[in-house]
Amino acid sequence: MSVEIEIVSKNNDIKGGVTAASFKASKSSANGLYKTYGDCKFDVKHDSKSFVPIQEVTDSLVVTWIEKSLGETRLKAIEKILSTRIKSEVKPTAKSESKK
């Protein structure tokens, strides 16, 4: 996927579990960087073997959680939104204008 997810902020609970994250999804084009923002909430299971305390949480791990939470369909929708914005804002070149 050509969309990059970057963590803007993380929220954690009193027990040190990450409960939510805000993110920026961006896609580059020859005309610049196009972005949109979103939020995800996470169901923290403090007693689970898979629990990761805040001290060990990396942005990369949170991106993985976000991608899992959004799912393939919603990630593709974000990519489509950004691709559509890129196409709608592309300025015609001199060559493409002369073909009209």
Short mmCIF file of N, CA, C and O in Angstrom, two decimals:
data_model
loop_
_atom_site.label_atom_id
_atom_site.label_comp_id
_atom_site.label_asym_id
_atom_site.label_seq_id
_atom_site.Cartn_x
_atom_site.Cartn_y
_atom_site.Cartn_z
N MET A 1 0.85 -1.17 0.00
CA MET A 1 0.00 0.00 0.00
C MET A 1 0.89 1.23 0.00
O MET A 1 1.90 1.28 0.68
N SER A 2 0.49 2.23 -0.74
CA SER A 2 1.32 3.42 -0.85
C SER A 2 0.94 4.51 0.15
O SER A 2 1.43 5.62 0.07
N VAL A 3 0.09 4.19 1.10
CA VAL A 3 -0.28 5.14 2.14
C VAL A 3 0.60 4.89 3.36
O VAL A 3 0.79 3.76 3.78
N GLU A 4 1.14 5.98 3.89
CA GLU A 4 1.97 5.90 5.10
C GLU A 4 1.13 6.33 6.30
O GLU A 4 0.45 7.35 6.25
N ILE A 5 1.19 5.55 7.38
CA ILE A 5 0.50 5.89 8.61
C ILE A 5 1.53 6.41 9.60
O ILE A 5 2.56 5.78 9.83
N GLU A 6 1.25 7.56 10.18
CA GLU A 6 2.14 8.17 11.17
C GLU A 6 1.33 8.49 12.43
O GLU A 6 0.22 9.02 12.34
N ILE A 7 1.87 8.18 13.57
CA ILE A 7 1.19 8.43 14.84
C ILE A 7 1.28 9.93 15.18
O ILE A 7 2.36 10.51 15.16
N VAL A 8 0.12 10.51 15.49
CA VAL A 8 0.07 11.90 15.92
C VAL A 8 0.08 11.97 17.44
O VAL A 8 0.80 12.78 18.03
N SER A 9 -0.71 11.10 18.08
CA SER A 9 -0.72 11.05 19.55
C SER A 9 -1.25 9.70 20.01
O SER A 9 -1.92 8.98 19.26
N LYS A 10 -0.92 9.35 21.26
CA LYS A 10 -1.39 8.12 21.89
C LYS A 10 -2.00 8.48 23.24
O LYS A 10 -1.50 9.36 23.93
N ASN A 11 -3.05 7.77 23.60
CA ASN A 11 -3.64 7.92 24.93
C ASN A 11 -3.44 6.62 25.67
O ASN A 11 -3.58 5.54 25.09
N ASN A 12 -3.14 6.71 26.95
CA ASN A 12 -3.00 5.49 27.73
C ASN A 12 -3.82 5.62 29.02
O ASN A 12 -4.16 6.71 29.45
N ASP A 13 -4.13 4.46 29.58
CA ASP A 13 -4.91 4.44 30.82
C ASP A 13 -3.99 4.43 32.03
O ASP A 13 -2.76 4.39 31.90
N ILE A 14 -4.57 4.44 33.19
CA ILE A 14 -3.81 4.49 34.45
C ILE A 14 -2.91 3.27 34.64
O ILE A 14 -1.90 3.34 35.32
N LYS A 15 -3.26 2.15 34.00
CA LYS A 15 -2.45 0.92 34.12
C LYS A 15 -1.37 0.82 33.04
O LYS A 15 -0.68 -0.18 32.96
N GLY A 16 -1.24 1.83 32.21
CA GLY A 16 -0.16 1.84 31.22
C GLY A 16 -0.50 1.15 29.91
O GLY A 16 0.39 0.83 29.14
N GLY A 17 -1.77 0.98 29.62
CA GLY A 17 -2.17 0.39 28.34
C GLY A 17 -2.56 1.48 27.36
O GLY A 17 -3.17 2.49 27.74
N VAL A 18 -2.19 1.31 26.10
CA VAL A 18 -2.56 2.28 25.07
C VAL A 18 -4.03 2.04 24.70
O VAL A 18 -4.39 0.97 24.25
N THR A 19 -4.86 3.04 24.94
CA THR A 19 -6.30 2.92 24.72
C THR A 19 -6.77 3.52 23.41
O THR A 19 -7.84 3.17 22.90
N ALA A 20 -5.98 4.45 22.84
CA ALA A 20 -6.37 5.11 21.59
C ALA A 20 -5.16 5.76 20.95
O ALA A 20 -4.15 6.01 21.62
N ALA A 21 -5.31 6.02 19.66
CA ALA A 21 -4.25 6.72 18.93
C ALA A 21 -4.87 7.57 17.83
O ALA A 21 -5.84 7.15 17.20
N SER A 22 -4.31 8.73 17.63
CA SER A 22 -4.66 9.57 16.48
C SER A 22 -3.55 9.38 15.47
O SER A 22 -2.38 9.26 15.83
N PHE A 23 -3.94 9.37 14.19
CA PHE A 23 -2.94 9.13 13.16
C PHE A 23 -3.14 10.04 11.97
O PHE A 23 -4.20 10.63 11.77
N LYS A 24 -2.07 10.13 11.17
CA LYS A 24 -2.10 10.84 9.90
C LYS A 24 -1.80 9.81 8.83
O LYS A 24 -0.80 9.09 8.92
N ALA A 25 -2.67 9.72 7.84
CA ALA A 25 -2.44 8.86 6.69
C ALA A 25 -2.04 9.78 5.54
O ALA A 25 -2.73 10.76 5.26
N SER A 26 -0.92 9.49 4.90
CA SER A 26 -0.46 10.37 3.83
C SER A 26 -0.02 9.57 2.61
O SER A 26 0.34 8.40 2.69
N LYS A 27 -0.10 10.26 1.48
CA LYS A 27 0.32 9.66 0.20
C LYS A 27 1.04 10.74 -0.58
O LYS A 27 0.55 11.87 -0.70
N SER A 28 2.19 10.41 -1.13
CA SER A 28 2.99 11.36 -1.89
C SER A 28 2.64 11.31 -3.36
O SER A 28 2.26 10.27 -3.88
N SER A 29 2.78 12.45 -3.99
CA SER A 29 2.66 12.52 -5.45
C SER A 29 3.68 13.54 -5.94
O SER A 29 4.33 14.21 -5.14
N ALA A 30 3.78 13.68 -7.24
CA ALA A 30 4.70 14.65 -7.81
C ALA A 30 4.32 16.07 -7.42
O ALA A 30 5.14 16.99 -7.46
N ASN A 31 3.06 16.27 -7.03
CA ASN A 31 2.57 17.60 -6.67
C ASN A 31 2.59 17.86 -5.17
O ASN A 31 2.09 18.88 -4.72
N GLY A 32 3.08 16.92 -4.38
CA GLY A 32 3.16 17.15 -2.95
C GLY A 32 2.65 15.98 -2.13
O GLY A 32 2.44 14.88 -2.64
N LEU A 33 2.44 16.25 -0.87
CA LEU A 33 2.00 15.24 0.08
C LEU A 33 0.53 15.49 0.42
O LEU A 33 0.17 16.60 0.80
N TYR A 34 -0.29 14.47 0.27
CA TYR A 34 -1.71 14.57 0.58
C TYR A 34 -1.97 13.76 1.83
O TYR A 34 -1.44 12.66 1.99
N LYS A 35 -2.80 14.31 2.75
CA LYS A 35 -2.99 13.62 4.01
C LYS A 35 -4.42 13.74 4.51
O LYS A 35 -5.17 14.63 4.12
N THR A 36 -4.75 12.82 5.40
CA THR A 36 -6.01 12.83 6.11
C THR A 36 -5.73 12.31 7.51
O THR A 36 -4.70 11.68 7.74
N TYR A 37 -6.61 12.60 8.43
CA TYR A 37 -6.39 12.23 9.82
C TYR A 37 -7.49 11.30 10.31
O TYR A 37 -8.60 11.31 9.78
N GLY A 38 -7.17 10.50 11.34
CA GLY A 38 -8.15 9.60 11.92
C GLY A 38 -7.78 9.21 13.33
O GLY A 38 -6.72 9.58 13.84
N ASP A 39 -8.67 8.48 13.95
CA ASP A 39 -8.48 8.01 15.32
C ASP A 39 -8.88 6.54 15.41
O ASP A 39 -9.76 6.08 14.69
N CYS A 40 -8.24 5.82 16.31
CA CYS A 40 -8.59 4.43 16.61
C CYS A 40 -8.60 4.24 18.12
O CYS A 40 -7.76 4.80 18.82
N LYS A 41 -9.55 3.44 18.57
CA LYS A 41 -9.58 3.04 19.98
C LYS A 41 -9.19 1.58 20.06
O LYS A 41 -9.48 0.80 19.15
N PHE A 42 -8.53 1.22 21.14
CA PHE A 42 -8.06 -0.15 21.33
C PHE A 42 -8.65 -0.74 22.60
O PHE A 42 -8.78 -0.05 23.61
N ASP A 43 -8.99 -2.00 22.53
CA ASP A 43 -9.51 -2.74 23.68
C ASP A 43 -8.31 -3.31 24.42
O ASP A 43 -7.65 -4.23 23.95
N VAL A 44 -8.00 -2.75 25.57
CA VAL A 44 -6.81 -3.15 26.33
C VAL A 44 -7.18 -4.28 27.30
O VAL A 44 -8.12 -4.16 28.07
N LYS A 45 -6.42 -5.36 27.22
CA LYS A 45 -6.60 -6.49 28.13
C LYS A 45 -5.34 -6.59 28.98
O LYS A 45 -4.38 -7.24 28.60
N HIS A 46 -5.38 -5.93 30.13
CA HIS A 46 -4.20 -5.83 30.98
C HIS A 46 -3.69 -7.19 31.47
O HIS A 46 -2.50 -7.34 31.73
N ASP A 47 -4.56 -8.16 31.62
CA ASP A 47 -4.16 -9.48 32.13
C ASP A 47 -3.73 -10.45 31.03
O ASP A 47 -3.34 -11.58 31.32
N SER A 48 -3.79 -10.02 29.79
CA SER A 48 -3.45 -10.88 28.65
C SER A 48 -1.93 -11.03 28.52
O SER A 48 -1.17 -10.12 28.86
N LYS A 49 -1.50 -12.16 27.98
CA LYS A 49 -0.07 -12.37 27.72
C LYS A 49 0.43 -11.42 26.64
O LYS A 49 1.62 -11.11 26.58
N SER A 50 -0.48 -10.95 25.78
CA SER A 50 -0.08 -10.06 24.69
C SER A 50 -0.06 -8.58 25.10
O SER A 50 0.27 -7.72 24.29
N PHE A 51 -0.39 -8.28 26.36
CA PHE A 51 -0.38 -6.89 26.84
C PHE A 51 1.02 -6.30 26.72
O PHE A 51 2.02 -6.92 27.09
N VAL A 52 1.09 -5.08 26.17
CA VAL A 52 2.37 -4.37 26.03
C VAL A 52 2.29 -3.09 26.86
O VAL A 52 1.49 -2.21 26.56
N PRO A 53 3.11 -2.98 27.91
CA PRO A 53 3.10 -1.77 28.72
C PRO A 53 3.60 -0.57 27.92
O PRO A 53 4.41 -0.72 27.00
N ILE A 54 3.13 0.60 28.29
CA ILE A 54 3.43 1.83 27.55
C ILE A 54 4.93 2.04 27.32
O ILE A 54 5.33 2.54 26.27
N GLN A 55 5.77 1.60 28.25
CA GLN A 55 7.22 1.79 28.12
C GLN A 55 7.78 1.01 26.93
O GLN A 55 8.85 1.33 26.42
N GLU A 56 7.09 -0.04 26.51
CA GLU A 56 7.57 -0.88 25.42
C GLU A 56 6.83 -0.65 24.11
O GLU A 56 7.12 -1.30 23.10
N VAL A 57 5.89 0.27 24.11
CA VAL A 57 5.09 0.53 22.91
C VAL A 57 5.86 1.47 21.99
O VAL A 57 6.26 2.56 22.38
N THR A 58 6.06 1.03 20.75
CA THR A 58 6.71 1.86 19.73
C THR A 58 5.65 2.38 18.76
O THR A 58 4.55 1.82 18.67
N ASP A 59 5.98 3.43 18.04
CA ASP A 59 5.05 3.93 17.02
C ASP A 59 4.77 2.86 15.97
O ASP A 59 3.65 2.74 15.49
N SER A 60 5.78 2.10 15.63
CA SER A 60 5.61 1.02 14.66
C SER A 60 4.57 0.01 15.13
O SER A 60 3.74 -0.46 14.33
N LEU A 61 4.60 -0.32 16.40
CA LEU A 61 3.62 -1.26 16.96
C LEU A 61 2.22 -0.66 16.92
O LEU A 61 1.26 -1.34 16.54
N VAL A 62 2.10 0.61 17.25
CA VAL A 62 0.80 1.27 17.21
C VAL A 62 0.26 1.34 15.78
O VAL A 62 -0.92 1.14 15.54
N VAL A 63 1.14 1.58 14.81
CA VAL A 63 0.72 1.58 13.40
C VAL A 63 0.15 0.20 13.04
O VAL A 63 -0.89 0.10 12.38
N THR A 64 0.79 -0.85 13.50
CA THR A 64 0.29 -2.21 13.26
C THR A 64 -1.09 -2.39 13.86
O THR A 64 -1.99 -2.94 13.22
N TRP A 65 -1.29 -1.90 15.07
CA TRP A 65 -2.60 -1.99 15.72
C TRP A 65 -3.65 -1.19 14.95
O TRP A 65 -4.78 -1.64 14.78
N ILE A 66 -3.27 -0.02 14.47
CA ILE A 66 -4.20 0.82 13.69
C ILE A 66 -4.60 0.10 12.40
O ILE A 66 -5.78 0.03 12.06
N GLU A 67 -3.61 -0.41 11.69
CA GLU A 67 -3.89 -1.11 10.44
C GLU A 67 -4.80 -2.32 10.67
O GLU A 67 -5.73 -2.57 9.91
N LYS A 68 -4.56 -3.03 11.76
CA LYS A 68 -5.41 -4.18 12.10
C LYS A 68 -6.82 -3.71 12.45
O LYS A 68 -7.81 -4.31 12.02
N SER A 69 -6.92 -2.64 13.22
CA SER A 69 -8.21 -2.11 13.63
C SER A 69 -9.02 -1.60 12.43
O SER A 69 -10.22 -1.84 12.33
N LEU A 70 -8.36 -0.90 11.51
CA LEU A 70 -9.04 -0.37 10.33
C LEU A 70 -9.45 -1.48 9.37
O LEU A 70 -10.52 -1.42 8.77
N GLY A 71 -8.59 -2.47 9.22
CA GLY A 71 -8.87 -3.54 8.28
C GLY A 71 -8.54 -3.14 6.85
O GLY A 71 -8.40 -1.96 6.53
N GLU A 72 -8.43 -4.13 6.00
CA GLU A 72 -8.03 -3.91 4.61
C GLU A 72 -9.00 -3.00 3.86
O GLU A 72 -8.59 -2.12 3.11
N THR A 73 -10.29 -3.19 4.09
CA THR A 73 -11.30 -2.40 3.37
C THR A 73 -11.18 -0.92 3.68
O THR A 73 -11.19 -0.08 2.78
N ARG A 74 -11.05 -0.57 4.96
CA ARG A 74 -10.96 0.84 5.33
C ARG A 74 -9.61 1.45 4.93
O ARG A 74 -9.55 2.62 4.55
N LEU A 75 -8.54 0.65 4.98
CA LEU A 75 -7.25 1.15 4.51
C LEU A 75 -7.30 1.46 3.02
O LEU A 75 -6.78 2.48 2.57
N LYS A 76 -7.94 0.58 2.24
CA LYS A 76 -8.09 0.82 0.80
C LYS A 76 -8.94 2.05 0.55
O LYS A 76 -8.70 2.82 -0.39
N ALA A 77 -9.96 2.27 1.38
CA ALA A 77 -10.81 3.45 1.24
C ALA A 77 -10.01 4.72 1.48
O ALA A 77 -10.18 5.71 0.75
N ILE A 78 -9.14 4.71 2.47
CA ILE A 78 -8.28 5.88 2.74
C ILE A 78 -7.37 6.13 1.55
O ILE A 78 -7.22 7.27 1.10
N GLU A 79 -6.79 5.07 1.01
CA GLU A 79 -5.91 5.23 -0.15
C GLU A 79 -6.69 5.78 -1.34
O GLU A 79 -6.21 6.68 -2.05
N LYS A 80 -7.90 5.32 -1.54
CA LYS A 80 -8.72 5.80 -2.66
C LYS A 80 -9.06 7.28 -2.48
O LYS A 80 -9.02 8.05 -3.44
N ILE A 81 -9.40 7.68 -1.26
CA ILE A 81 -9.71 9.09 -0.99
C ILE A 81 -8.51 9.97 -1.34
O ILE A 81 -8.64 11.00 -2.00
N LEU A 82 -7.33 9.56 -0.87
CA LEU A 82 -6.13 10.36 -1.14
C LEU A 82 -5.79 10.37 -2.62
O LEU A 82 -5.43 11.41 -3.18
N SER A 83 -5.93 9.23 -3.29
CA SER A 83 -5.65 9.15 -4.74
C SER A 83 -6.60 10.04 -5.52
O SER A 83 -6.20 10.72 -6.47
N THR A 84 -7.86 10.07 -5.12
CA THR A 84 -8.85 10.92 -5.78
C THR A 84 -8.50 12.39 -5.61
O THR A 84 -8.60 13.17 -6.56
N ARG A 85 -8.08 12.77 -4.40
CA ARG A 85 -7.67 14.16 -4.17
C ARG A 85 -6.46 14.52 -5.02
O ARG A 85 -6.38 15.63 -5.57
N ILE A 86 -5.52 13.60 -5.14
CA ILE A 86 -4.33 13.85 -5.95
C ILE A 86 -4.74 14.08 -7.40
O ILE A 86 -4.32 15.05 -8.03
N LYS A 87 -5.58 13.20 -7.94
CA LYS A 87 -6.01 13.32 -9.34
C LYS A 87 -6.79 14.60 -9.58
O LYS A 87 -6.65 15.23 -10.62
N SER A 88 -7.62 15.00 -8.63
CA SER A 88 -8.45 16.20 -8.83
C SER A 88 -7.65 17.48 -8.74
O SER A 88 -8.08 18.51 -9.27
N GLU A 89 -6.50 17.44 -8.11
CA GLU A 89 -5.70 18.65 -7.95
C GLU A 89 -4.50 18.72 -8.89
O GLU A 89 -3.76 19.70 -8.86
N VAL A 90 -4.33 17.71 -9.73
CA VAL A 90 -3.21 17.72 -10.67
C VAL A 90 -3.45 18.81 -11.71
O VAL A 90 -4.52 18.89 -12.31
N LYS A 91 -2.46 19.64 -11.89
CA LYS A 91 -2.56 20.72 -12.87
C LYS A 91 -2.11 20.17 -14.22
O LYS A 91 -1.10 19.50 -14.32
N PRO A 92 -2.88 20.47 -15.27
CA PRO A 92 -2.48 19.98 -16.60
C PRO A 92 -1.15 20.59 -17.04
O PRO A 92 -0.85 21.73 -16.73
N THR A 93 -0.38 19.78 -17.72
CA THR A 93 0.90 20.26 -18.24
C THR A 93 0.66 20.95 -19.58
O THR A 93 -0.42 20.85 -20.16
N ALA A 94 1.66 21.63 -20.09
CA ALA A 94 1.53 22.32 -21.37
C ALA A 94 1.22 21.33 -22.49
O ALA A 94 0.44 21.61 -23.38
N LYS A 95 1.81 20.12 -22.44
CA LYS A 95 1.56 19.11 -23.47
C LYS A 95 0.10 18.66 -23.45
O LYS A 95 -0.52 18.55 -24.48
N SER A 96 -0.43 18.39 -22.25
CA SER A 96 -1.81 17.91 -22.19
C SER A 96 -2.80 18.99 -22.60
O SER A 96 -3.84 18.72 -23.15
N GLU A 97 -2.48 20.27 -22.35
CA GLU A 97 -3.36 21.36 -22.75
C GLU A 97 -3.35 21.53 -24.26
O GLU A 97 -4.36 21.85 -24.86
N SER A 98 -2.22 21.29 -24.92
CA SER A 98 -2.14 21.47 -26.37
C SER A 98 -2.90 20.38 -27.11
O SER A 98 -3.23 20.54 -28.28
N LYS A 99 -3.21 19.27 -26.46
CA LYS A 99 -3.96 18.18 -27.10
C LYS A 99 -5.44 18.50 -27.19
O LYS A 99 -6.17 17.85 -27.89
N LYS A 100 -5.91 19.50 -26.45
CA LYS A 100 -7.34 19.82 -26.43
C LYS A 100 -7.78 20.57 -27.66
O LYS A 100 -7.13 21.21 -28.35
#
